[in-house]
Coordinates of N, CA and C in Angstrom, one line a residue:
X1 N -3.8 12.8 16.0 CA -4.9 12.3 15.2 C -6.0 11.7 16.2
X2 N -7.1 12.0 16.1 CA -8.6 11.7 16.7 C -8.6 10.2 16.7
X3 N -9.5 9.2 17.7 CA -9.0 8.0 17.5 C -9.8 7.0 16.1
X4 N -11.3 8.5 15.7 CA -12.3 7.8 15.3 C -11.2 8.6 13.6
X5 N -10.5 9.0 12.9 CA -9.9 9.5 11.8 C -9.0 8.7 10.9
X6 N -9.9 8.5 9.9 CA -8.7 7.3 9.2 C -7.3 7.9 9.0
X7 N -6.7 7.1 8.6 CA -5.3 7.3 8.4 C -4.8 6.1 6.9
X8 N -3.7 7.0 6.3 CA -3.3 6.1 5.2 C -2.1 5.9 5.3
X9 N -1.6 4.7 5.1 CA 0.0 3.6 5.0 C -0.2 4.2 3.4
X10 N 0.7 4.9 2.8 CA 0.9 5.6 1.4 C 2.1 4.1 1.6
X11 N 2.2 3.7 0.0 CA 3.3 2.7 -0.1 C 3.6 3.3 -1.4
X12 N 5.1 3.2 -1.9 CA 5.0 3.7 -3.1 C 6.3 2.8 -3.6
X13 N 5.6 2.1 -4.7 CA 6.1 1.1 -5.4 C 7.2 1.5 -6.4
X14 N 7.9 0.4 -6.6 CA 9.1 0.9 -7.7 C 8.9 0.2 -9.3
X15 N 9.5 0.4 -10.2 CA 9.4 -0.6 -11.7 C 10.2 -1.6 -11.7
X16 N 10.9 -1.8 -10.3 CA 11.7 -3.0 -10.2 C 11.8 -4.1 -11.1
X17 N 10.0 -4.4 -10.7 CA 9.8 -6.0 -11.6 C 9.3 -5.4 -13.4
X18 N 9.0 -4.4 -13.8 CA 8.4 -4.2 -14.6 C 7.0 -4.7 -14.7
X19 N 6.2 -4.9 -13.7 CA 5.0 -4.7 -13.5 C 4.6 -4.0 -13.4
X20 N 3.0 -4.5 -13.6 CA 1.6 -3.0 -13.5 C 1.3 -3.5 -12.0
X21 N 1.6 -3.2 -11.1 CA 1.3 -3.3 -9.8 C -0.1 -3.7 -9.3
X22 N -0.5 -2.2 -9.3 CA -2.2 -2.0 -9.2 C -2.7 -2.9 -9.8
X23 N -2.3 -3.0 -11.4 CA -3.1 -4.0 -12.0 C -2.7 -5.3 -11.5
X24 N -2.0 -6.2 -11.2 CA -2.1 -7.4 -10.7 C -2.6 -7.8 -9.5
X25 N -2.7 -6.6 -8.5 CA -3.3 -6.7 -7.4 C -4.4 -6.6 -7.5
X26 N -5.2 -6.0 -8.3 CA -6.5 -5.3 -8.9 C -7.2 -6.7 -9.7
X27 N -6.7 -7.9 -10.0 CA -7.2 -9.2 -11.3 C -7.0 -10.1 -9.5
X28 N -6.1 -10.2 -8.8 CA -6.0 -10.9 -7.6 C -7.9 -11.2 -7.1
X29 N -7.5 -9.5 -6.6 CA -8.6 -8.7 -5.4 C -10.2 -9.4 -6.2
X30 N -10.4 -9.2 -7.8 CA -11.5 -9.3 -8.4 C -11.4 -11.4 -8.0
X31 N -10.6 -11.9 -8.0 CA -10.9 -13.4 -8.3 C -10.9 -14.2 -6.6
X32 N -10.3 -13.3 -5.8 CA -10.4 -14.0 -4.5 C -11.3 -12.8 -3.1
X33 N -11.6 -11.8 -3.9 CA -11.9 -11.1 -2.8 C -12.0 -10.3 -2.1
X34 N -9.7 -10.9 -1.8 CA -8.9 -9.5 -1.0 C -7.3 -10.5 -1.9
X35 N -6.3 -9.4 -1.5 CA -5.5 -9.6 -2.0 C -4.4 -9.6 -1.0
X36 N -3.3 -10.3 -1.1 CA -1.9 -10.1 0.0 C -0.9 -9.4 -0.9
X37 N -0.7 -8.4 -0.4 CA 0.5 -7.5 -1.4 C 1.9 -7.3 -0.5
X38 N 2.7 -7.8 -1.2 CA 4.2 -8.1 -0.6 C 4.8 -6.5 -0.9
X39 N 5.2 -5.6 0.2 CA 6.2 -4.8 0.6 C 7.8 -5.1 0.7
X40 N 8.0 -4.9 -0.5 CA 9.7 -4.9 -0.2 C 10.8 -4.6 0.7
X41 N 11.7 -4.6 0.9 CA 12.6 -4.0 1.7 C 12.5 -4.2 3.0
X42 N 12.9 -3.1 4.1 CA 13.0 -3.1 5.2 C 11.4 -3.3 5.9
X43 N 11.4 -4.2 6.6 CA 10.1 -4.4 7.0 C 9.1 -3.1 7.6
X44 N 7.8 -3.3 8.1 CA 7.2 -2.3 8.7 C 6.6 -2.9 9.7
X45 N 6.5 -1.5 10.6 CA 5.8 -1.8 11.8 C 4.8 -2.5 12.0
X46 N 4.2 -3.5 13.1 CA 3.0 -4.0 13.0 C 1.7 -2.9 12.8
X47 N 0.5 -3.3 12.8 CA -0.7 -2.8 12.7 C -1.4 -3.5 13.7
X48 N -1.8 -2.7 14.8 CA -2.4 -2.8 15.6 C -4.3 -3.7 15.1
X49 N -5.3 -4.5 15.3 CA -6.3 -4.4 14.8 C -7.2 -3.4 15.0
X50 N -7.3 -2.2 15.8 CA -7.7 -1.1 16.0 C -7.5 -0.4 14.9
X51 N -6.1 -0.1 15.2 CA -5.2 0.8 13.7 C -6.0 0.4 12.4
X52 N -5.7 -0.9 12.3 CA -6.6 -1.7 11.0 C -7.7 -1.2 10.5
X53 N -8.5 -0.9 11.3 CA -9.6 -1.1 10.8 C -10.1 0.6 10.4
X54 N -9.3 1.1 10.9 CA -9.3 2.7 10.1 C -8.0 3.1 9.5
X55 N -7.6 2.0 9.0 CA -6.2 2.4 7.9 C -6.7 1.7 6.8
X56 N -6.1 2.8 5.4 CA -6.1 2.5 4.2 C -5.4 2.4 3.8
X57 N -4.6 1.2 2.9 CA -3.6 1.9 2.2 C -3.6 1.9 0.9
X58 N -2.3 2.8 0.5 CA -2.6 3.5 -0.9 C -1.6 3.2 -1.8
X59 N -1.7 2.5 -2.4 CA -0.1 2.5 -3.4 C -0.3 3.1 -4.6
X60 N 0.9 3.7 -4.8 CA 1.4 4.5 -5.4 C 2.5 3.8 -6.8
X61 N 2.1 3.9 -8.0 CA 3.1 3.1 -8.6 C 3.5 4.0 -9.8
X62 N 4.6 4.7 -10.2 CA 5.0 5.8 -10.9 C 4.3 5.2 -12.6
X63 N 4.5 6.4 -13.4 CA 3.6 6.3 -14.8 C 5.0 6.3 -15.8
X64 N 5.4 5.4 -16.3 CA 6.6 5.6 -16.9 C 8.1 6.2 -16.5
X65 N 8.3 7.6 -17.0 CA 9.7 8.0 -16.5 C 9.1 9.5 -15.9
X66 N 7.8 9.7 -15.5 CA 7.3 10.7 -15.2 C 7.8 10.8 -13.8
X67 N 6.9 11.9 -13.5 CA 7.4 12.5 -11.6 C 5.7 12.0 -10.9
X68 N 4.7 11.2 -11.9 CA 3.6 11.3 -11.4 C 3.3 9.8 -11.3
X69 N 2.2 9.7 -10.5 CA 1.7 8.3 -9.8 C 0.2 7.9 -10.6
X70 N 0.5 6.9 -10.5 CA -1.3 5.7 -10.2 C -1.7 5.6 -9.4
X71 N -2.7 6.2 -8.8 CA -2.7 5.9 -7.2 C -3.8 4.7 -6.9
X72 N -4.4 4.2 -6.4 CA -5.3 3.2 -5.9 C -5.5 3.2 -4.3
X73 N -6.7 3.0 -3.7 CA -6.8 3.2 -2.1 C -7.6 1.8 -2.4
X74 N -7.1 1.3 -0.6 CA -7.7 -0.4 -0.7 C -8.4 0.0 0.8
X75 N -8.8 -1.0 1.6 CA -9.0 -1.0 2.6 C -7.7 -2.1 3.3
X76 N -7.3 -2.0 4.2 CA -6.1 -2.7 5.1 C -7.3 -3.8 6.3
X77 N -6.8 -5.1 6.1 CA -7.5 -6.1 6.7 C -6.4 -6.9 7.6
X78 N -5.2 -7.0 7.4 CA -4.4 -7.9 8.0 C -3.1 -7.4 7.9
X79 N -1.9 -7.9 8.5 CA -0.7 -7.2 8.8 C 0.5 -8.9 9.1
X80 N 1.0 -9.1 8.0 CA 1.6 -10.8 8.8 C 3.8 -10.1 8.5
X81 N 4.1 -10.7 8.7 CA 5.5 -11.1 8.1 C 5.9 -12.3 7.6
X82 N 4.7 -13.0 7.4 CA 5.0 -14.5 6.8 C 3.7 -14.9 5.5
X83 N 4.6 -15.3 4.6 CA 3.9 -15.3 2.9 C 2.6 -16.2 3.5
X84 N 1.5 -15.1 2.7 CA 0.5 -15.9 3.2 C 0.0 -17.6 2.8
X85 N -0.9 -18.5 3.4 CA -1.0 -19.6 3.2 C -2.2 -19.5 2.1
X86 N -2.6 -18.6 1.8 CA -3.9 -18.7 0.7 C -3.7 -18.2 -0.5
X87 N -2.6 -17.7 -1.2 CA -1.8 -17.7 -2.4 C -2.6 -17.1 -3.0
X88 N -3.2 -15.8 -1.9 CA -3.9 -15.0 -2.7 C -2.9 -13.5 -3.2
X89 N -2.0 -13.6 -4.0 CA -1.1 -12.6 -4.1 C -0.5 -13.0 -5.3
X90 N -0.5 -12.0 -6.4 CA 0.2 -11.9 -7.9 C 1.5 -13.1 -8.2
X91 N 1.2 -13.6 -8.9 CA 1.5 -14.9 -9.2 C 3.3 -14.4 -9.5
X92 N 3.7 -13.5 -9.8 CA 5.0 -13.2 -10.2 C 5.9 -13.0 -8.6
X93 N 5.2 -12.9 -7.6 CA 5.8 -12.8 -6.7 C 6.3 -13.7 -6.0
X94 N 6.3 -15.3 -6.6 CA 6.8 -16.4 -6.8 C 8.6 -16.3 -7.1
X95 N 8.5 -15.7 -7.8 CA 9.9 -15.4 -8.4 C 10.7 -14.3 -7.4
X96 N 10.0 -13.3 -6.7 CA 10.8 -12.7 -5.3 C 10.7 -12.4 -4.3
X97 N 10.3 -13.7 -3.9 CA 10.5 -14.0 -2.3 C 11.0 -13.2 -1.4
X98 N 12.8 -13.5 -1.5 CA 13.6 -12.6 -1.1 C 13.4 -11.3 -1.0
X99 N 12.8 -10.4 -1.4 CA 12.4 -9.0 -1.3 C 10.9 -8.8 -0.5
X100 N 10.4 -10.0 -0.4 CA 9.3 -9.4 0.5 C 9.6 -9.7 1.9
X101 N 9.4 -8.6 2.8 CA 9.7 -8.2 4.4 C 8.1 -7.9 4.7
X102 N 7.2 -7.6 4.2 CA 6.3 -7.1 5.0 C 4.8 -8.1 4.1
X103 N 3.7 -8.2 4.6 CA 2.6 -8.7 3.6 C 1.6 -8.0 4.4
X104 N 0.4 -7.5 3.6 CA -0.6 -6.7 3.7 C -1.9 -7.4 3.1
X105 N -2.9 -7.7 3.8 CA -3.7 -8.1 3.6 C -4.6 -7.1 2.8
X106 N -5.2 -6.7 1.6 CA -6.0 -6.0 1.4 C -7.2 -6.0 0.9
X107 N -8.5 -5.3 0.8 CA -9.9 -5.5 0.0 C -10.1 -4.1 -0.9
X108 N -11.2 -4.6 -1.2 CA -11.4 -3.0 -2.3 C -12.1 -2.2 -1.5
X109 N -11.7 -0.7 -2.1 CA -12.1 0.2 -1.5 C -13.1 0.8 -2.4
X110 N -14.0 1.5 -1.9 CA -15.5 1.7 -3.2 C -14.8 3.1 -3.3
X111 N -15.1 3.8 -4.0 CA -15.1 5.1 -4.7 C -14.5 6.1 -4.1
X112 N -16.0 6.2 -3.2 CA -15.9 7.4 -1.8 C -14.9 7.5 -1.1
X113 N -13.9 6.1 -0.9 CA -13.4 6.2 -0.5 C -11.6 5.9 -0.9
X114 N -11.6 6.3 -2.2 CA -10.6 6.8 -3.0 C -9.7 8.2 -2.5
X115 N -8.6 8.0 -2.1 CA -7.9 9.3 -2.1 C -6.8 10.0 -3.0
X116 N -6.8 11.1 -3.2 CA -5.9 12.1 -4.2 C -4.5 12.4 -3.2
X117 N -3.2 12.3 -4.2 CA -1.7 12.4 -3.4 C -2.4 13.9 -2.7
X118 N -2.7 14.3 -3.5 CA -2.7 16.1 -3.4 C -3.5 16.3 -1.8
X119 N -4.7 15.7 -1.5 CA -5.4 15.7 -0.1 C -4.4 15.3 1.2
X120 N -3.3 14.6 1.6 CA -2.6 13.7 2.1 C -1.5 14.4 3.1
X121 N -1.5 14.7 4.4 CA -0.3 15.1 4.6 C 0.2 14.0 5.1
X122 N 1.8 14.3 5.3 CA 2.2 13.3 6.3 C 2.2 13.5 7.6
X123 N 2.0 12.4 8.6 CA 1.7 12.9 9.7 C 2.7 13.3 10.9
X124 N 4.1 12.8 10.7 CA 4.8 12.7 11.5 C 5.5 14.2 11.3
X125 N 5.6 14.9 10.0 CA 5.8 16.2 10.0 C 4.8 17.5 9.5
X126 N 4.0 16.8 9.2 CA 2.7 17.5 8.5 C 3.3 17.9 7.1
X127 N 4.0 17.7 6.5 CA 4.2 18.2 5.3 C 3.4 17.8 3.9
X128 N 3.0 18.2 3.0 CA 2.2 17.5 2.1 C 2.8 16.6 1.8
X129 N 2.1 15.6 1.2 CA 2.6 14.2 0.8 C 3.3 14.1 -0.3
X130 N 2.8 15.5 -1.3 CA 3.6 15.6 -2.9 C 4.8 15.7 -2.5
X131 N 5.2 16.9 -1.8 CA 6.4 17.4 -1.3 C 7.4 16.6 -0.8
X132 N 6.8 15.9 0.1 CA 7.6 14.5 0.8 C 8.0 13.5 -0.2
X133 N 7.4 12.9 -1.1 CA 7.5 12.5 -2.5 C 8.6 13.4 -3.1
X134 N 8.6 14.0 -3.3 CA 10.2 14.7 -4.0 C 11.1 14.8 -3.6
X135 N 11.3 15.3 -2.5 CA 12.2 15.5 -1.5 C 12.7 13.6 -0.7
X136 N 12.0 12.9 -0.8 CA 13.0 11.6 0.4 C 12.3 10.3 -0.7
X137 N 13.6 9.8 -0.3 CA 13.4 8.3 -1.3 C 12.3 7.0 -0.3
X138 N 12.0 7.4 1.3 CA 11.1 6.5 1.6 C 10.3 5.9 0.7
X139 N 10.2 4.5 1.2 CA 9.1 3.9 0.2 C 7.5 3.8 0.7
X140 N 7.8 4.6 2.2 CA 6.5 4.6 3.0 C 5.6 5.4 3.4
X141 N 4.8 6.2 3.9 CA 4.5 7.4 4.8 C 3.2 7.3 5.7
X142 N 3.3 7.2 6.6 CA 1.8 7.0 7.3 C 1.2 8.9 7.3
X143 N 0.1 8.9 6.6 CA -0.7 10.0 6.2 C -1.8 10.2 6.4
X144 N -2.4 11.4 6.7 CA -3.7 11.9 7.2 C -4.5 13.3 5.7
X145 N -5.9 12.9 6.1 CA -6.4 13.9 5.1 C -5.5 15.6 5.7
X146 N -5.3 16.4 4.3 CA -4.8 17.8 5.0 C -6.5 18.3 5.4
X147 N -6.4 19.0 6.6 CA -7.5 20.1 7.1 C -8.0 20.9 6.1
X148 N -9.6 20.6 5.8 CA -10.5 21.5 4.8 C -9.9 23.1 5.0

Protein backbone atom coordinates (compact mmCIF):
# COMPACT_ATOMS: atom_id res chain seq x y z
CA UNK A 1 0.00 0.00 0.00
CA UNK A 2 1.21 3.55 -1.19
CA UNK A 3 2.28 5.64 1.80
CA UNK A 4 -0.16 8.54 0.79
CA UNK A 5 -3.53 5.55 0.71
CA UNK A 6 -5.91 5.41 3.41
CA UNK A 7 -6.39 2.30 5.07
CA UNK A 8 -9.38 0.94 7.28
CA UNK A 9 -9.09 -0.93 11.08
CA UNK A 10 -12.76 -2.72 10.00
CA UNK A 11 -13.87 -3.64 13.76
CA UNK A 12 -16.81 -5.72 13.99
CA UNK A 13 -18.83 -5.64 16.98
CA UNK A 14 -20.88 -8.29 18.77
CA UNK A 15 -24.65 -8.08 20.59
CA UNK A 16 -22.83 -8.95 23.60
CA UNK A 17 -24.12 -6.01 25.61
CA UNK A 18 -27.38 -5.64 23.72
CA UNK A 19 -26.47 -2.38 22.57
CA UNK A 20 -26.89 -0.07 19.51
CA UNK A 21 -23.19 0.46 19.32
CA UNK A 22 -22.99 3.04 16.52
CA UNK A 23 -25.64 4.60 18.21
CA UNK A 24 -24.00 5.34 21.56
CA UNK A 25 -20.92 6.20 20.01
CA UNK A 26 -22.77 8.40 17.56
CA UNK A 27 -24.91 10.64 21.04
CA UNK A 28 -20.98 10.45 22.66
CA UNK A 29 -19.13 11.89 19.35
CA UNK A 30 -22.30 14.66 18.91
CA UNK A 31 -21.84 15.98 22.83
CA UNK A 32 -17.95 15.86 23.18
CA UNK A 33 -16.69 16.01 19.78
CA UNK A 34 -14.76 12.64 19.43
CA UNK A 35 -15.44 9.64 21.11
CA UNK A 36 -13.14 6.72 22.96
CA UNK A 37 -14.57 3.35 21.78
CA UNK A 38 -13.47 0.35 23.86
CA UNK A 39 -12.40 -2.89 21.73
CA UNK A 40 -12.86 -6.02 23.38
CA UNK A 41 -10.86 -8.91 23.63
CA UNK A 42 -7.42 -9.62 22.67
CA UNK A 43 -5.71 -6.32 22.33
CA UNK A 44 -4.45 -4.62 19.10
CA UNK A 45 -1.45 -3.42 17.70
CA UNK A 46 -0.33 0.01 18.28
CA UNK A 47 -0.99 2.83 15.61
CA UNK A 48 1.77 4.46 14.52
CA UNK A 49 0.73 8.61 14.41
CA UNK A 50 1.62 8.48 10.68
CA UNK A 51 -0.70 5.32 10.36
CA UNK A 52 -3.25 7.52 12.24
CA UNK A 53 -3.69 9.92 10.40
CA UNK A 54 -4.71 7.93 7.20
CA UNK A 55 -6.59 5.24 9.07
CA UNK A 56 -10.35 5.03 9.41
CA UNK A 57 -12.02 2.94 11.24
CA UNK A 58 -15.16 1.26 10.55
CA UNK A 59 -17.39 -0.66 12.85
CA UNK A 60 -19.47 -2.91 11.93
CA UNK A 61 -22.38 -3.97 14.23
CA UNK A 62 -24.73 -6.92 12.95
CA UNK A 63 -28.70 -6.06 12.24
CA UNK A 64 -30.54 -8.53 14.39
CA UNK A 65 -30.13 -12.26 13.61
CA UNK A 66 -29.16 -11.31 9.99
CA UNK A 67 -25.71 -12.06 8.07
CA UNK A 68 -25.72 -8.09 7.45
CA UNK A 69 -24.07 -5.02 9.08
CA UNK A 70 -24.50 -1.24 10.14
CA UNK A 71 -21.64 0.05 9.08
CA UNK A 72 -20.30 3.62 10.24
CA UNK A 73 -16.64 5.08 9.16
CA UNK A 74 -15.10 7.58 11.77
CA UNK A 75 -11.80 9.14 11.46
CA UNK A 76 -8.98 7.36 13.99
CA UNK A 77 -7.23 10.14 16.22
CA UNK A 78 -5.61 8.20 19.05
CA UNK A 79 -4.60 4.62 20.00
CA UNK A 80 -4.13 4.16 24.17
CA UNK A 81 -4.51 0.81 26.22
CA UNK A 82 -5.52 2.73 29.14
CA UNK A 83 -9.42 3.88 29.79
CA UNK A 84 -9.39 7.25 28.83
CA UNK A 85 -9.14 10.20 31.48
CA UNK A 86 -11.96 12.29 29.71
CA UNK A 87 -14.93 9.86 30.03
CA UNK A 88 -15.63 10.57 26.66
CA UNK A 89 -16.97 6.92 25.99
CA UNK A 90 -20.78 5.36 26.29
CA UNK A 91 -21.71 5.45 29.70
CA UNK A 92 -22.50 1.53 29.80
CA UNK A 93 -19.07 0.76 29.48
CA UNK A 94 -18.78 1.48 33.11
CA UNK A 95 -20.24 -1.82 33.69
CA UNK A 96 -17.29 -3.76 31.38
CA UNK A 97 -14.17 -2.73 32.13
CA UNK A 98 -12.83 -6.15 32.06
CA UNK A 99 -13.47 -6.68 28.40
CA UNK A 100 -11.87 -3.67 27.16
CA UNK A 101 -8.01 -4.38 25.89
CA UNK A 102 -7.82 -1.78 23.35
CA UNK A 103 -9.36 2.13 23.29
CA UNK A 104 -9.71 4.17 20.09
CA UNK A 105 -9.89 7.54 20.00
CA UNK A 106 -12.40 8.54 17.32
CA UNK A 107 -14.17 11.79 15.32
CA UNK A 108 -16.75 11.95 12.63
CA UNK A 109 -16.22 11.21 9.39
CA UNK A 110 -18.32 13.50 6.84
CA UNK A 111 -20.03 11.55 4.07
CA UNK A 112 -17.43 11.45 1.38
CA UNK A 113 -15.85 9.72 3.44
CA UNK A 114 -18.09 6.87 4.31
CA UNK A 115 -17.21 3.42 3.19
CA UNK A 116 -19.38 0.24 1.82
CA UNK A 117 -18.32 -3.58 3.30
CA UNK A 118 -18.64 -4.34 -0.45
CA UNK A 119 -15.59 -1.63 -1.64
CA UNK A 120 -13.01 -3.22 1.16
CA UNK A 121 -10.48 -5.78 0.64
CA UNK A 122 -8.42 -7.13 3.24
CA UNK A 123 -5.01 -6.39 2.99
CA UNK A 124 -3.04 -8.99 4.29
CA UNK A 125 -4.70 -11.49 1.80
CA UNK A 126 -6.47 -9.39 -0.57
CA UNK A 127 -9.61 -11.17 -0.19
CA UNK A 128 -12.93 -9.15 -0.08
CA UNK A 129 -13.96 -8.10 3.15
CA UNK A 130 -17.61 -9.73 2.67
CA UNK A 131 -15.91 -12.98 2.19
CA UNK A 132 -13.53 -12.68 5.03
CA UNK A 133 -16.66 -11.87 7.17
CA UNK A 134 -18.17 -15.27 6.48
CA UNK A 135 -15.53 -17.37 6.41
CA UNK A 136 -13.30 -16.33 10.05
CA UNK A 137 -14.68 -15.18 13.37
CA UNK A 138 -11.90 -12.23 13.68
CA UNK A 139 -13.21 -9.35 15.29
CA UNK A 140 -10.67 -7.26 13.23
CA UNK A 141 -9.27 -6.67 9.60
CA UNK A 142 -6.94 -3.97 8.50
CA UNK A 143 -8.44 -3.12 4.91
CA UNK A 144 -7.85 -1.25 1.75
CA UNK A 145 -10.31 0.20 -1.01
CA UNK A 146 -10.55 -2.97 -3.79
CA UNK A 147 -8.88 -1.39 -7.19
CA UNK A 148 -11.56 0.47 -9.55
Amino acid sequence: MAATEMRYLVVRVSNIDQRDVIDELTKVLASEGHVWFGKYGQPMSPVSRTEGERTRVVILQPRNASSSYLVKTFRFTAYSRHAPMDHAYPAYYSEVWSRIKTWLRLEDAPPAEQVAIGDLTVSSSGSALKESLRSSSRSHFVCELRPS
